[in-house]
mmCIF file of N, CA and C in Angstrom:
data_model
loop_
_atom_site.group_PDB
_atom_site.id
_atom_site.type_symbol
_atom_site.label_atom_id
_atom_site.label_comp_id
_atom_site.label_asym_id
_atom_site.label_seq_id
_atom_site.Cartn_x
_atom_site.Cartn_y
_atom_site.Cartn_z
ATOM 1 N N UNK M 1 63.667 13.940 147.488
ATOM 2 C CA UNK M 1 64.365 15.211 147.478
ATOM 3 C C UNK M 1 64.505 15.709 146.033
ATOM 4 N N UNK M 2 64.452 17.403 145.605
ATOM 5 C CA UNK M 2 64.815 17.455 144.632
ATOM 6 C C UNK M 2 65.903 17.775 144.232
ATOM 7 N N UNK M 3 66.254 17.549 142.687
ATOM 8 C CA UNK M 3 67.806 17.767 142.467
ATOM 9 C C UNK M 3 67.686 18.900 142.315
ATOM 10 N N UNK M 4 68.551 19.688 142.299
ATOM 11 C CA UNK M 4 69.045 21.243 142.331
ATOM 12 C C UNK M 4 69.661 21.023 140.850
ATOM 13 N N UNK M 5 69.131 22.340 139.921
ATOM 14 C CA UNK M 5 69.448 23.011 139.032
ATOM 15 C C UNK M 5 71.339 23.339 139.079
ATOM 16 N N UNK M 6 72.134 22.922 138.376
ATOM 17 C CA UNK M 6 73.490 22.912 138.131
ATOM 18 C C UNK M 6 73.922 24.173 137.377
ATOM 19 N N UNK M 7 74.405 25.042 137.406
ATOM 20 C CA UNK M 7 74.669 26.058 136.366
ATOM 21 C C UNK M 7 76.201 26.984 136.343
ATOM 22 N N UNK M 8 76.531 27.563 135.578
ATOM 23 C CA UNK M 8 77.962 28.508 135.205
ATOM 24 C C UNK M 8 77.612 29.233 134.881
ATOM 25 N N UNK M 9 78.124 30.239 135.632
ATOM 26 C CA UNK M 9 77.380 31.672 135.218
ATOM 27 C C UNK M 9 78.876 32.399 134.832
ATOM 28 N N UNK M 10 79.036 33.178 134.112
ATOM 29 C CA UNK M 10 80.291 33.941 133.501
ATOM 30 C C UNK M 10 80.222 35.491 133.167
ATOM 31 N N UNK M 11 80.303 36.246 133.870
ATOM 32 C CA UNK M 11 80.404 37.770 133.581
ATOM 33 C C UNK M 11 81.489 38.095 133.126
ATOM 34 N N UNK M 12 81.718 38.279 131.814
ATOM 35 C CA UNK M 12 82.849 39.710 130.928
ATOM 36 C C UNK M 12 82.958 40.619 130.482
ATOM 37 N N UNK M 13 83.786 41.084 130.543
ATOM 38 C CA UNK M 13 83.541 42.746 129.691
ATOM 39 C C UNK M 13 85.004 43.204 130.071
ATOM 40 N N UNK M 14 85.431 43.355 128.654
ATOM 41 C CA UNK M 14 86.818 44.154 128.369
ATOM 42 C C UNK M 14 87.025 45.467 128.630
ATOM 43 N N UNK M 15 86.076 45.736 128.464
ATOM 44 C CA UNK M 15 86.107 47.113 129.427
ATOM 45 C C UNK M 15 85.935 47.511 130.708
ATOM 46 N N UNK M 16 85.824 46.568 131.539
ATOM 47 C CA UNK M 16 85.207 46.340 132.804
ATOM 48 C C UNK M 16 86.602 46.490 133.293
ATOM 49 N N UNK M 17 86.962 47.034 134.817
ATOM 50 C CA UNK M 17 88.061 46.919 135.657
ATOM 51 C C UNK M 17 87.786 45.160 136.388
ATOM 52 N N UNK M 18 88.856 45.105 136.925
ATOM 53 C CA UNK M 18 88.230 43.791 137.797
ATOM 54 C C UNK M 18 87.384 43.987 138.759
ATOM 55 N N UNK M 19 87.628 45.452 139.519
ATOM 56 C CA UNK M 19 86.727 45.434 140.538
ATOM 57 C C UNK M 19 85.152 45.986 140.069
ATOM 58 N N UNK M 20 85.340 46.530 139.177
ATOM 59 C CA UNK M 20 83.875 46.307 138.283
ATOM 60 C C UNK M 20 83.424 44.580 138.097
ATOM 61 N N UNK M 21 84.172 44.173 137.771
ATOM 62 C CA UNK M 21 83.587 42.642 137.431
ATOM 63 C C UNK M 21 83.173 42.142 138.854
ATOM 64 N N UNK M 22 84.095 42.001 139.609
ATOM 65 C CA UNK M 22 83.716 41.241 141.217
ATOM 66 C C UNK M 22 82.282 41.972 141.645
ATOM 67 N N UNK M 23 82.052 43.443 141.497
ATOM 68 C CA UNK M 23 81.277 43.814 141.911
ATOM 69 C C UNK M 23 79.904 43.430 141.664
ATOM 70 N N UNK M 24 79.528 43.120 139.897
ATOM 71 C CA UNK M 24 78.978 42.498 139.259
ATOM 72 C C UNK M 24 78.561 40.835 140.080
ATOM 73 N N UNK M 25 79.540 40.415 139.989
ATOM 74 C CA UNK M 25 79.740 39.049 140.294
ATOM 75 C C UNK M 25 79.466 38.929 142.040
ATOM 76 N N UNK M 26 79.416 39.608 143.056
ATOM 77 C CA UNK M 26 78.872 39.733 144.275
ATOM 78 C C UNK M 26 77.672 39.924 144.229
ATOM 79 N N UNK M 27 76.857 40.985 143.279
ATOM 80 C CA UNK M 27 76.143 41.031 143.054
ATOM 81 C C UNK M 27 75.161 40.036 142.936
ATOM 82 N N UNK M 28 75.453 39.328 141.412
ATOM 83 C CA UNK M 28 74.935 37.986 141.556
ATOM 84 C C UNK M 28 74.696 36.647 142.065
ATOM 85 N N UNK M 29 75.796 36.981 143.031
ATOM 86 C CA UNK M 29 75.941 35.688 144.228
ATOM 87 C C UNK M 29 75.077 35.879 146.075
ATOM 88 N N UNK M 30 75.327 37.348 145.938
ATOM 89 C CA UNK M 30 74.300 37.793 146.908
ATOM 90 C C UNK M 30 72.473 37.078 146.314
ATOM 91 N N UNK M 31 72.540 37.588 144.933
ATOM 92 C CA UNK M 31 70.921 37.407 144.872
ATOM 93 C C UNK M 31 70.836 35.395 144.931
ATOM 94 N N UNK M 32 71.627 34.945 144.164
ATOM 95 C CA UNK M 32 71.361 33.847 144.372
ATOM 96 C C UNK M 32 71.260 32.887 145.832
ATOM 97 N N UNK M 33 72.227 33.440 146.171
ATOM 98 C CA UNK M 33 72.013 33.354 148.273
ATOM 99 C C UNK M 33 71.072 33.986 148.687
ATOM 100 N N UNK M 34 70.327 34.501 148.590
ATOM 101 C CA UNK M 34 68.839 35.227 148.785
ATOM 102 C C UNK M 34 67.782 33.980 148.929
ATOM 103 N N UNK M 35 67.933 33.426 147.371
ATOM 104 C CA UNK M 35 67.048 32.501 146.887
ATOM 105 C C UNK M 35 67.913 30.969 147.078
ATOM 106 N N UNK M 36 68.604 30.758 148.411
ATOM 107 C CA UNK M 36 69.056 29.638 148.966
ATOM 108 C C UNK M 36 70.023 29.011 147.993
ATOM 109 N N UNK M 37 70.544 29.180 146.965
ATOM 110 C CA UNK M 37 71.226 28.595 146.091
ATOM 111 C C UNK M 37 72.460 28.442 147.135
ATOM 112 N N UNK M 38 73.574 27.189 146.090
ATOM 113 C CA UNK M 38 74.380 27.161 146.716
ATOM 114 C C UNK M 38 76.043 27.887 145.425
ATOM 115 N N UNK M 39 76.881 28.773 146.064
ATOM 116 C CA UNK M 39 77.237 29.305 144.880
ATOM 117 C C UNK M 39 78.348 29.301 145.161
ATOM 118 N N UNK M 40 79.587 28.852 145.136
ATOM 119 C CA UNK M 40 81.011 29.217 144.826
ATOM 120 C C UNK M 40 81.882 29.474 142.936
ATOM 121 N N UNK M 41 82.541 30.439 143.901
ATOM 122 C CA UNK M 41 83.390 31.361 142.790
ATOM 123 C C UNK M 41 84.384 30.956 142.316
ATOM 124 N N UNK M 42 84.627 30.951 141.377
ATOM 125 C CA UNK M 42 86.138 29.987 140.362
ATOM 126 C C UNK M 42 87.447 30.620 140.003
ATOM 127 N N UNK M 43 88.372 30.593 140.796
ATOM 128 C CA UNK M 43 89.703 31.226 140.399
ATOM 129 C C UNK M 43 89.931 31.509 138.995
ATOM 130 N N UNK M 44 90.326 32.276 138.322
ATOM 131 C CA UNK M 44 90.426 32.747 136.675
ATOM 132 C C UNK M 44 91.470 31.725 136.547
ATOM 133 N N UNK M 45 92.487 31.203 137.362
ATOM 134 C CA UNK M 45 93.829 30.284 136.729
ATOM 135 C C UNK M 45 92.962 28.968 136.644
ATOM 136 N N UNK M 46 91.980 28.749 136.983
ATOM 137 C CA UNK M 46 91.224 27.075 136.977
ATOM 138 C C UNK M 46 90.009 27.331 136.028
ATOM 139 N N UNK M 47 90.009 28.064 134.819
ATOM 140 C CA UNK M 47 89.199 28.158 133.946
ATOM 141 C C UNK M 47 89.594 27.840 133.271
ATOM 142 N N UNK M 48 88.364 27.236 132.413
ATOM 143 C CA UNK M 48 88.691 26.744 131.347
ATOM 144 C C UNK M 48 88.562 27.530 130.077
ATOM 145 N N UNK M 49 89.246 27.212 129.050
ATOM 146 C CA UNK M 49 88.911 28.009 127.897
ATOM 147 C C UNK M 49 87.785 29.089 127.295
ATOM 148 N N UNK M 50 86.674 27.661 127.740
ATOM 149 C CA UNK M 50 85.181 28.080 126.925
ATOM 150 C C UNK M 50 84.742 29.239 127.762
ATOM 151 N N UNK M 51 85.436 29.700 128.895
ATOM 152 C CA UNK M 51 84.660 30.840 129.990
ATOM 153 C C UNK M 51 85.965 31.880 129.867
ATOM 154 N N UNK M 52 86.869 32.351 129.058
ATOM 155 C CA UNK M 52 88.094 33.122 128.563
ATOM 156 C C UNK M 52 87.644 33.997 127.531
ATOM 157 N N UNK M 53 87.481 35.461 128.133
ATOM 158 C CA UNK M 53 87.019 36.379 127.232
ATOM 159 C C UNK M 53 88.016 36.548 125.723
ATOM 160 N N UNK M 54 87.573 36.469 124.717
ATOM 161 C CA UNK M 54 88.438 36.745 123.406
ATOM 162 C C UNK M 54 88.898 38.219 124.060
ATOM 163 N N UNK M 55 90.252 37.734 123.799
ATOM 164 C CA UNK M 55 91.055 39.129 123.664
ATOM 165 C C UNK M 55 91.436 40.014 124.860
ATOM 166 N N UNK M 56 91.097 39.063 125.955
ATOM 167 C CA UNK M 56 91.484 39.565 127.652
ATOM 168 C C UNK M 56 90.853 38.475 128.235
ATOM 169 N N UNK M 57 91.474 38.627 129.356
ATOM 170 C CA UNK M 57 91.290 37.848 130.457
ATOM 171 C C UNK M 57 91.195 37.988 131.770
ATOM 172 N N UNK M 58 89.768 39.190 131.571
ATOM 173 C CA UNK M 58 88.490 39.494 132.696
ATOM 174 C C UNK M 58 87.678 38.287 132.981
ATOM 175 N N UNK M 59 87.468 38.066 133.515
ATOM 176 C CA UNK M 59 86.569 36.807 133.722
ATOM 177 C C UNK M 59 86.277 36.408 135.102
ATOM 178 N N UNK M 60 85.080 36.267 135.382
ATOM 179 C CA UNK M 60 83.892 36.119 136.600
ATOM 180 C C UNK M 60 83.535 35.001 136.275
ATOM 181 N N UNK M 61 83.715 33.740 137.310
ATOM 182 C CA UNK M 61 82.770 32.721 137.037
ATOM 183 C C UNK M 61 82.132 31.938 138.432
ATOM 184 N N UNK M 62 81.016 31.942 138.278
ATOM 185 C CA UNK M 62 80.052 31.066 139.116
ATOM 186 C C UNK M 62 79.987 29.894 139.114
ATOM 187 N N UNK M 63 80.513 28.993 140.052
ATOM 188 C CA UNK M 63 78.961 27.745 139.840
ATOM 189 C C UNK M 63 78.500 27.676 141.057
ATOM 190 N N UNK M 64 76.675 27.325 140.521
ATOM 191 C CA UNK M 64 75.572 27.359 140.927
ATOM 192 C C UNK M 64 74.892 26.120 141.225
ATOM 193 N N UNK M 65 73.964 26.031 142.428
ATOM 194 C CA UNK M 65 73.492 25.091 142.179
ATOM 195 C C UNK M 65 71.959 25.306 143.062
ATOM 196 N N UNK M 66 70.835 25.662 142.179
ATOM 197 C CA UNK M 66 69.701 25.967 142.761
ATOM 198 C C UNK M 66 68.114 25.290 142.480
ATOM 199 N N UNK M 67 67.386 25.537 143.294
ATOM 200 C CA UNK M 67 66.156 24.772 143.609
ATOM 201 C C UNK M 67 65.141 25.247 142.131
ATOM 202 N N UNK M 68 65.209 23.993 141.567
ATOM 203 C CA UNK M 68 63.938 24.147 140.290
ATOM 204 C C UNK M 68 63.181 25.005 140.407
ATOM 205 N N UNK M 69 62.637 25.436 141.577
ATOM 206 C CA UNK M 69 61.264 26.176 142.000
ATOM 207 C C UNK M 69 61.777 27.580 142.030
ATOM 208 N N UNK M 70 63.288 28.215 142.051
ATOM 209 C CA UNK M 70 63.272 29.513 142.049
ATOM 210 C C UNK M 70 64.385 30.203 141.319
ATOM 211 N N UNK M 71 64.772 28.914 139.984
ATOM 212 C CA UNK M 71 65.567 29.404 139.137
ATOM 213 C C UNK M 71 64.522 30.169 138.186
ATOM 214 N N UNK M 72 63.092 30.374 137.966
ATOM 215 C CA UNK M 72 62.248 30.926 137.016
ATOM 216 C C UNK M 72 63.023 32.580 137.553
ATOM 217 N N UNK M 73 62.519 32.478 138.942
ATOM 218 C CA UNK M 73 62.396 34.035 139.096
ATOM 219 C C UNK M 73 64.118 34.682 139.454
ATOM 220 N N UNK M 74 65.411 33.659 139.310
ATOM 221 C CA UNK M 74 66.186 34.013 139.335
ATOM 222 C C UNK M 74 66.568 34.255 137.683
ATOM 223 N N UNK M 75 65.950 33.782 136.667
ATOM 224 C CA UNK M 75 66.303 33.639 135.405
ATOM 225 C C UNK M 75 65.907 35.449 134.458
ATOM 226 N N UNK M 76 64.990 35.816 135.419
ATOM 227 C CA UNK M 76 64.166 37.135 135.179
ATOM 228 C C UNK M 76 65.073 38.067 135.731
ATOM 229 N N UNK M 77 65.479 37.812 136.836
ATOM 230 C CA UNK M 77 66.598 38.806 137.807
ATOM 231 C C UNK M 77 67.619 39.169 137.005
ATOM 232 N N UNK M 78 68.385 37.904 136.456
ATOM 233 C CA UNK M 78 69.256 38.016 135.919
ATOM 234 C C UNK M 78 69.058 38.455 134.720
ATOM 235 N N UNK M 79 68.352 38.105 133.530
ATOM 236 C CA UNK M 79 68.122 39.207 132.312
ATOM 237 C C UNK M 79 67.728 40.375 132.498
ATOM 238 N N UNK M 80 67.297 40.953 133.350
ATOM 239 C CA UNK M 80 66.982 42.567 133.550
ATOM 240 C C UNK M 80 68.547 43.135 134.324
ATOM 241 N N UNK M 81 69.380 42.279 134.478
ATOM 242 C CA UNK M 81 70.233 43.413 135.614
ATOM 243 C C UNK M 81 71.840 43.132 134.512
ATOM 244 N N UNK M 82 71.444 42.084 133.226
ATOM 245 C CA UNK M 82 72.908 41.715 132.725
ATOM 246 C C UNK M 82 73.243 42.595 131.680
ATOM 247 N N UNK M 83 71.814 43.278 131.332
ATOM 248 C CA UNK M 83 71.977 44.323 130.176
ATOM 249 C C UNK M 83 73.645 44.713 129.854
ATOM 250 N N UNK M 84 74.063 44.888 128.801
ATOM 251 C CA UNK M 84 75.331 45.599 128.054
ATOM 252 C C UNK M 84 76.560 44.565 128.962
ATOM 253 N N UNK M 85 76.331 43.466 129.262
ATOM 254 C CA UNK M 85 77.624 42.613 129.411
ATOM 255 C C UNK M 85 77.159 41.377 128.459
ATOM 256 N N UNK M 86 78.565 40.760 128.371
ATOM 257 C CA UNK M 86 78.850 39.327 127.984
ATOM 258 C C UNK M 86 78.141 38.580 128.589
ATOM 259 N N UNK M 87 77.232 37.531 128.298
ATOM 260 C CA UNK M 87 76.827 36.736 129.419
ATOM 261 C C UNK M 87 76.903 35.334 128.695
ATOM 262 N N UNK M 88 77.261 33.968 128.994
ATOM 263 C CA UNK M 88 77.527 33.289 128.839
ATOM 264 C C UNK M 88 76.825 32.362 129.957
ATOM 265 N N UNK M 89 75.847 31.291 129.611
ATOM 266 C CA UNK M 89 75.381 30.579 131.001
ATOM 267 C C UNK M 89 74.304 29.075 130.625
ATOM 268 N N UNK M 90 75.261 28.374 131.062
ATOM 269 C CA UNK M 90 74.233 26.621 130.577
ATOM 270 C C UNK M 90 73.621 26.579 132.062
ATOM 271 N N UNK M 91 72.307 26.290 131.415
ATOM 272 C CA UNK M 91 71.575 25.116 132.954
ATOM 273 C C UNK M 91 71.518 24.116 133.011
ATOM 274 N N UNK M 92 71.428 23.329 133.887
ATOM 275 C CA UNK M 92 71.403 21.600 133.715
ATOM 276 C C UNK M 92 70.885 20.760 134.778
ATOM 277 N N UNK M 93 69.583 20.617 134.297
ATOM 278 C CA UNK M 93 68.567 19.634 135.204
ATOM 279 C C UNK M 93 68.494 18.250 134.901
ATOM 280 N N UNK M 94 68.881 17.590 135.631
ATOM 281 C CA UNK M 94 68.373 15.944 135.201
ATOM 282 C C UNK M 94 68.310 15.622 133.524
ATOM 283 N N UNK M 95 69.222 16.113 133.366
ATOM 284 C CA UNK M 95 69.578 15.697 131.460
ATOM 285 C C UNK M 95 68.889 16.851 130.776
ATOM 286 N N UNK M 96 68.508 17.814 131.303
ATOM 287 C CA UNK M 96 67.692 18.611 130.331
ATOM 288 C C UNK M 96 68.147 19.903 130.338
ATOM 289 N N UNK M 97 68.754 20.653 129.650
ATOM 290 C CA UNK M 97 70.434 21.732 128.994
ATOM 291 C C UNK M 97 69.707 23.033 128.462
ATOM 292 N N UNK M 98 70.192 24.666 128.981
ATOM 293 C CA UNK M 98 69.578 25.430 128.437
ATOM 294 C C UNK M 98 71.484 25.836 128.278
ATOM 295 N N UNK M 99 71.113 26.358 127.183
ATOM 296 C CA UNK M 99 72.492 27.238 127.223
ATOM 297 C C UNK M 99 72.549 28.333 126.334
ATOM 298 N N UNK M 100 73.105 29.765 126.997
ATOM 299 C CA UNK M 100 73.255 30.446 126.330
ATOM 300 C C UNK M 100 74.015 31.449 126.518
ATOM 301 N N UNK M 101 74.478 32.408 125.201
ATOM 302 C CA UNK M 101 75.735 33.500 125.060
ATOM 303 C C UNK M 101 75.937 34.148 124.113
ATOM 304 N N UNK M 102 75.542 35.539 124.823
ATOM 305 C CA UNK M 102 75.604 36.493 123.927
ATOM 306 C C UNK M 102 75.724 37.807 124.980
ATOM 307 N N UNK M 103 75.191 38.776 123.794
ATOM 308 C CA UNK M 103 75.415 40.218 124.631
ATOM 309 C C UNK M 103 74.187 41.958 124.308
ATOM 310 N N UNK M 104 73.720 41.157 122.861
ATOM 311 C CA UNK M 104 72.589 42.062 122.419
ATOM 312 C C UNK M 104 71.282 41.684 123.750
ATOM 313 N N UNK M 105 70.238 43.003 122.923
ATOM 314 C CA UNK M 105 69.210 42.604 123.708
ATOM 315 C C UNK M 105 67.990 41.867 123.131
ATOM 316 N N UNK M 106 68.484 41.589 121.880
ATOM 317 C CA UNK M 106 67.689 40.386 120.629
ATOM 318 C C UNK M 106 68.153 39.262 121.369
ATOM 319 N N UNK M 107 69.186 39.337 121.228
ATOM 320 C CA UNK M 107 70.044 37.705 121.846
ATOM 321 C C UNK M 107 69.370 37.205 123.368
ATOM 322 N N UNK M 108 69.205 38.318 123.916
ATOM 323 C CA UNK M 108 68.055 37.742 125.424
ATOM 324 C C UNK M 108 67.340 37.630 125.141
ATOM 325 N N UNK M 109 66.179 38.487 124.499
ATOM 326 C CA UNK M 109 64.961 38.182 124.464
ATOM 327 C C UNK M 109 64.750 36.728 123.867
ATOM 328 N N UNK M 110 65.333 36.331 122.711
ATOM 329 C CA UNK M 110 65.283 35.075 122.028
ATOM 330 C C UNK M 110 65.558 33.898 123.088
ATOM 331 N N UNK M 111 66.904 34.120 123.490
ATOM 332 C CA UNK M 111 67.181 32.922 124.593
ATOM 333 C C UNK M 111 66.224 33.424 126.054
ATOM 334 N N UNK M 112 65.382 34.377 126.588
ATOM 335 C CA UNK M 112 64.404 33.945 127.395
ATOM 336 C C UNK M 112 62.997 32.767 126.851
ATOM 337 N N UNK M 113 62.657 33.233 125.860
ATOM 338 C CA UNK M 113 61.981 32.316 125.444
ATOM 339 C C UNK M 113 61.823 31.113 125.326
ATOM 340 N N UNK M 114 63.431 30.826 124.712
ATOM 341 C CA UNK M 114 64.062 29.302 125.214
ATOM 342 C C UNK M 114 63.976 28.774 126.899
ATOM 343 N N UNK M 115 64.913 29.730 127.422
ATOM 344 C CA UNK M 115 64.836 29.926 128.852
ATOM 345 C C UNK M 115 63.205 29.506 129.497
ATOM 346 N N UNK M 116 61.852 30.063 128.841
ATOM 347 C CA UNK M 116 60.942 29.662 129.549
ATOM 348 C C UNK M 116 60.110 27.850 128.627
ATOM 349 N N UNK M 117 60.784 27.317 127.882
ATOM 350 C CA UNK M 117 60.624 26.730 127.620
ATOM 351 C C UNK M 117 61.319 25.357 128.325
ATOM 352 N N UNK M 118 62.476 25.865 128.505
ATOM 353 C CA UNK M 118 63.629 24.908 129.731
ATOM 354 C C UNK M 118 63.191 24.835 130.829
ATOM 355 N N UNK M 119 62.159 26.158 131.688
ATOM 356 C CA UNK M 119 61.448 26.032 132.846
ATOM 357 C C UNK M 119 60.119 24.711 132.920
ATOM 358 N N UNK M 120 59.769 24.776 131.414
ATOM 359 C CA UNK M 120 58.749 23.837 131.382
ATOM 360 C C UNK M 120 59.333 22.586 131.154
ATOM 361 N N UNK M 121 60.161 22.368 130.637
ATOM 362 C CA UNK M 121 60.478 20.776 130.583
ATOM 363 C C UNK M 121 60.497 20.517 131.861
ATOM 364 N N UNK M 122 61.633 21.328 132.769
ATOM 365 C CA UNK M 122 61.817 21.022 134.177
ATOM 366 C C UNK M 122 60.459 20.745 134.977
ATOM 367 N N UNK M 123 59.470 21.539 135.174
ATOM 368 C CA UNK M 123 58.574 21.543 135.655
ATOM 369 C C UNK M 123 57.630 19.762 134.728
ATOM 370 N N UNK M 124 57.668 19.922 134.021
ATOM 371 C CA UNK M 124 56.832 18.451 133.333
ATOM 372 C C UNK M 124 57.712 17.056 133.796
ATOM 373 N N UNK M 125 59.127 17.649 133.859
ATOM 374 C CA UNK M 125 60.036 16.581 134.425
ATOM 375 C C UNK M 125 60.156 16.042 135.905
ATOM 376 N N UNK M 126 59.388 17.064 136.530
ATOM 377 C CA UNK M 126 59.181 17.001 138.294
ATOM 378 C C UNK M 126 58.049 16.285 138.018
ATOM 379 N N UNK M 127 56.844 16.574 137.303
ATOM 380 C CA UNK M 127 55.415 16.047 137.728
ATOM 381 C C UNK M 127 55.209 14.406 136.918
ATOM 382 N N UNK M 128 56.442 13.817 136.550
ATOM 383 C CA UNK M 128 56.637 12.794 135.928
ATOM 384 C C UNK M 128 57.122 11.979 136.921
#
C-alpha cells in the first residue's frame, strides 16, 4: 500500500472576512476531495502558533492527507488559485519535507520549482 502524502495547508489574509477565508478554505477541501484526499479542518483555538497570522487571528487550517500520484496536479491547482494570499504549507512523505511560505509571486514560482523537485524525490522514493 502506499503511504499518503501528510500536509497543512493554512490560508490568511488580514484583510479577508472569515467568511471570505472559509470560502477559500471549502474551496480547497472540495478540490482535494475531488482527488480522494483525506482532509479535516482545525479549530483556530487548537492552533498552534506557527499557523497564527502576525497581527490577527484569521486563520484557515487544513490537514491533508493525499495519494503521491495526485499531489503533482493538486500542487499546480493550488499555485494558480492562491495568488494574493498568505500561504503557508509543509509536505511530508516518508521522511522527505517540502515546505513553504510566503505571498509574492517570485516566492511561488521559486518554491514550485522546489515543489517539483519534492515530486521527484517522492517518485524515486516509490521506485526504490
Amino acid at each position: 500500500m502506499t503511504s499518503l502524502v501528510k500536509f497543512h495547508l493554512s490560508i490568511q489574509d488580514e484583510q479577508a472576512s472569515d467568511v471570505e477565508l472559509q470560502k477559500a478554505l471549502y474551496a480547497v477541501a472540495a478540490e482535494l476531495e475531488k482527488q480522494s484526499a483525506q482532509v479535516a479542518s482545525v479549530p483556530s483555538p487548537t492552533l498552534s502558533s506557527d499557523f497564527v497570522a502576525m497581527g490577527g487571528d484569521i486563520v484557515s487550517l487544513l490537514n491533508v492527507e493525499i495519494n503521491p500520484d495526485t499531489l503533482k496536479a493538486f500542487g499546480r491547482w493550488l499555485y494558480e488559485r492562491l495568488l494574493g494570499t498568505s500561504t503557508k504549507v509543509k509536505f511530508e512523505y516518508e521522511g522527505i519535507v517540502f515546505e513553504f511560505e510566503g505571498r509574492s509571486n517570485r516566492d511561488r514560482q521559486s518554491a514550485m520549482q522546489d515543489f517539483e523537485q519534492f515530486i521527484a524525490k517522492i517518485e524515486a522514493a516509490k521506485r526504490s
